[in-house]
Amino acid sequence: MRPVYLELADLLLKQARTPGALAEERLRQARETMEGLKKAELQDFFQDECVTVLQGETQELNRIPTGMALISPILFPDHLTLLLTLPHELMKQIHVPIDPTLPSPRE
């Protein structure tokens, strides 16, 4: 299940790198895709559809109070993408490459 969500988010993030009116929408869709993955994982873990109902009652991610920021990390095998949402500004995408030859902290 996770690889499908990650592939869709990666595709949306790549589309958002091209300047244009759809860039902001693609970033929002990528963030919503990853939020959908979190909901699916919670529902699968608890084996309870009520989790989805409770998730629907959370605050909308597009309304950021003044003086606050929302950072949404998306970890891929070869890079990390951070989606930065600030009040009254367009969402930003920050791409951080990961060197796969470095040992992981768990090793």
C-alpha atoms as a printed R data frame, in Angstrom:
    type eleno elety resid chain resno       x      y       z
1   ATOM     1    CA   MET     A     1   0.000  0.000   0.000
2   ATOM     2    CA   ARG     A     2   2.755  2.475   0.987
3   ATOM     3    CA   PRO     A     3   4.671  2.287  -2.352
4   ATOM     4    CA   VAL     A     4   1.559  3.298  -4.299
5   ATOM     5    CA   TYR     A     5   1.017  6.389  -2.140
6   ATOM     6    CA   LEU     A     6   4.715  7.321  -2.362
7   ATOM     7    CA   GLU     A     7   4.783  6.944  -6.153
8   ATOM     8    CA   LEU     A     8   1.708  9.153  -6.534
9   ATOM     9    CA   ALA     A     9   3.140 11.776  -4.159
10  ATOM    10    CA   ASP     A    10   6.478 11.714  -6.019
11  ATOM    11    CA   LEU     A    11   4.724 12.195  -9.360
12  ATOM    12    CA   LEU     A    12   2.721 15.139  -7.984
13  ATOM    13    CA   LEU     A    13   5.851 16.709  -6.495
14  ATOM    14    CA   LYS     A    14   7.690 16.424  -9.830
15  ATOM    15    CA   GLN     A    15   4.752 18.071 -11.600
16  ATOM    16    CA   ALA     A    16   4.816 20.884  -9.030
17  ATOM    17    CA   ARG     A    17   8.423 21.736  -9.898
18  ATOM    18    CA   THR     A    18   7.292 23.133 -13.239
19  ATOM    19    CA   PRO     A    19   6.265 26.753 -12.814
20  ATOM    20    CA   GLY     A    20   2.625 27.444 -13.434
21  ATOM    21    CA   ALA     A    21  -0.783 27.789 -11.925
22  ATOM    22    CA   LEU     A    22  -1.032 24.089 -11.083
23  ATOM    23    CA   ALA     A    23   2.167 23.920  -8.993
24  ATOM    24    CA   GLU     A    24   0.456 24.924  -5.729
25  ATOM    25    CA   GLU     A    25  -2.423 22.513  -6.388
26  ATOM    26    CA   ARG     A    26  -0.019 19.624  -7.043
27  ATOM    27    CA   LEU     A    27   1.805 20.320  -3.747
28  ATOM    28    CA   ARG     A    28  -1.510 20.268  -1.890
29  ATOM    29    CA   GLN     A    29  -2.453 17.011  -3.622
30  ATOM    30    CA   ALA     A    30   0.892 15.452  -2.659
31  ATOM    31    CA   ARG     A    31   0.375 16.487   0.979
32  ATOM    32    CA   GLU     A    32  -3.195 15.122   0.928
33  ATOM    33    CA   THR     A    33  -1.926 11.861  -0.602
34  ATOM    34    CA   MET     A    34   0.468 11.375   2.313
35  ATOM    35    CA   GLU     A    35  -2.269 12.295   4.808
36  ATOM    36    CA   GLY     A    36  -4.408  9.632   3.125
37  ATOM    37    CA   LEU     A    37  -1.607  7.111   3.672
38  ATOM    38    CA   LYS     A    38  -1.480  8.010   7.377
39  ATOM    39    CA   LYS     A    39  -5.247  7.519   7.675
40  ATOM    40    CA   ALA     A    40  -5.082  4.165   5.906
41  ATOM    41    CA   GLU     A    41  -2.218  2.993   8.141
42  ATOM    42    CA   LEU     A    42  -4.092  4.047  11.305
43  ATOM    43    CA   GLN     A    43  -7.264  2.357  10.130
44  ATOM    44    CA   ASP     A    44  -5.327 -0.808   9.299
45  ATOM    45    CA   PHE     A    45  -3.493 -0.774  12.645
46  ATOM    46    CA   PHE     A    46  -6.593 -0.279  14.780
47  ATOM    47    CA   GLN     A    47  -8.864 -2.323  12.479
48  ATOM    48    CA   ASP     A    48 -11.498  0.333  13.080
49  ATOM    49    CA   GLU     A    49 -13.243  2.593  10.575
50  ATOM    50    CA   CYS     A    50 -14.014  5.108  13.361
51  ATOM    51    CA   VAL     A    51 -10.445  6.381  13.041
52  ATOM    52    CA   THR     A    52 -11.364  7.804   9.627
53  ATOM    53    CA   VAL     A    53 -14.354  9.641  11.106
54  ATOM    54    CA   LEU     A    54 -12.171 11.184  13.836
55  ATOM    55    CA   GLN     A    55  -9.571 12.225  11.262
56  ATOM    56    CA   GLY     A    56 -12.281 14.102   9.342
57  ATOM    57    CA   GLU     A    57 -12.778 16.362  12.355
58  ATOM    58    CA   THR     A    58  -9.198 17.679  12.402
59  ATOM    59    CA   GLN     A    59  -8.282 21.227  11.405
60  ATOM    60    CA   GLU     A    60  -7.880 22.014   7.729
61  ATOM    61    CA   LEU     A    61  -4.175 22.026   6.787
62  ATOM    62    CA   ASN     A    62  -4.517 25.024   4.467
63  ATOM    63    CA   ARG     A    63  -5.413 27.446   7.265
64  ATOM    64    CA   ILE     A    64  -2.210 28.257   9.072
65  ATOM    65    CA   PRO     A    65  -2.472 30.831  11.894
66  ATOM    66    CA   THR     A    66  -0.236 33.895  11.700
67  ATOM    67    CA   GLY     A    67   3.188 33.259  13.196
68  ATOM    68    CA   MET     A    68   2.981 29.499  12.606
69  ATOM    69    CA   ALA     A    69   4.273 27.126   9.918
70  ATOM    70    CA   LEU     A    70   3.355 23.615   8.843
71  ATOM    71    CA   ILE     A    71   6.168 21.316   7.737
72  ATOM    72    CA   SER     A    72   5.155 18.066   6.057
73  ATOM    73    CA   PRO     A    73   8.088 15.661   5.565
74  ATOM    74    CA   ILE     A    74   7.893 12.974   2.881
75  ATOM    75    CA   LEU     A    75  10.701 10.412   3.019
76  ATOM    76    CA   PHE     A    76  11.665  8.621  -0.187
77  ATOM    77    CA   PRO     A    77  14.461  6.034  -0.564
78  ATOM    78    CA   ASP     A    78  16.818  8.545  -2.213
79  ATOM    79    CA   HIS     A    79  15.611 11.930  -0.947
80  ATOM    80    CA   LEU     A    80  13.553 13.828   1.582
81  ATOM    81    CA   THR     A    81  10.960 16.361   0.505
82  ATOM    82    CA   LEU     A    82   9.730 18.977   2.939
83  ATOM    83    CA   LEU     A    83   6.516 20.819   2.162
84  ATOM    84    CA   LEU     A    84   6.494 24.187   3.914
85  ATOM    85    CA   THR     A    85   3.170 25.964   4.409
86  ATOM    86    CA   LEU     A    86   3.231 29.498   5.787
87  ATOM    87    CA   PRO     A    87   0.268 31.804   6.372
88  ATOM    88    CA   HIS     A    88  -0.587 33.984   3.393
89  ATOM    89    CA   GLU     A    89   2.154 32.481   1.181
90  ATOM    90    CA   LEU     A    90   2.367 29.810  -1.488
91  ATOM    91    CA   MET     A    91   3.434 26.371  -0.322
92  ATOM    92    CA   LYS     A    92   7.129 25.629  -0.876
93  ATOM    93    CA   GLN     A    93   8.867 22.358  -1.720
94  ATOM    94    CA   ILE     A    94  12.360 21.699  -0.364
95  ATOM    95    CA   HIS     A    95  14.227 18.736  -1.866
96  ATOM    96    CA   VAL     A    96  17.066 17.174   0.188
97  ATOM    97    CA   PRO     A    97  19.076 14.361  -1.453
98  ATOM    98    CA   ILE     A    98  20.035 11.356   0.666
99  ATOM    99    CA   ASP     A    99  23.273  9.472   0.049
100 ATOM   100    CA   PRO     A   100  22.240  5.789  -0.034
101 ATOM   101    CA   THR     A   101  25.843  4.685   0.603
102 ATOM   102    CA   LEU     A   102  25.841  6.169   4.112
103 ATOM   103    CA   PRO     A   103  24.954  3.716   6.889
104 ATOM   104    CA   SER     A   104  21.598  4.236   8.533
105 ATOM   105    CA   PRO     A   105  21.551  5.273  12.219
106 ATOM   106    CA   ARG     A   106  20.231  1.823  13.134
107 ATOM   107    CA   GLU     A   107  23.290  0.023  11.821
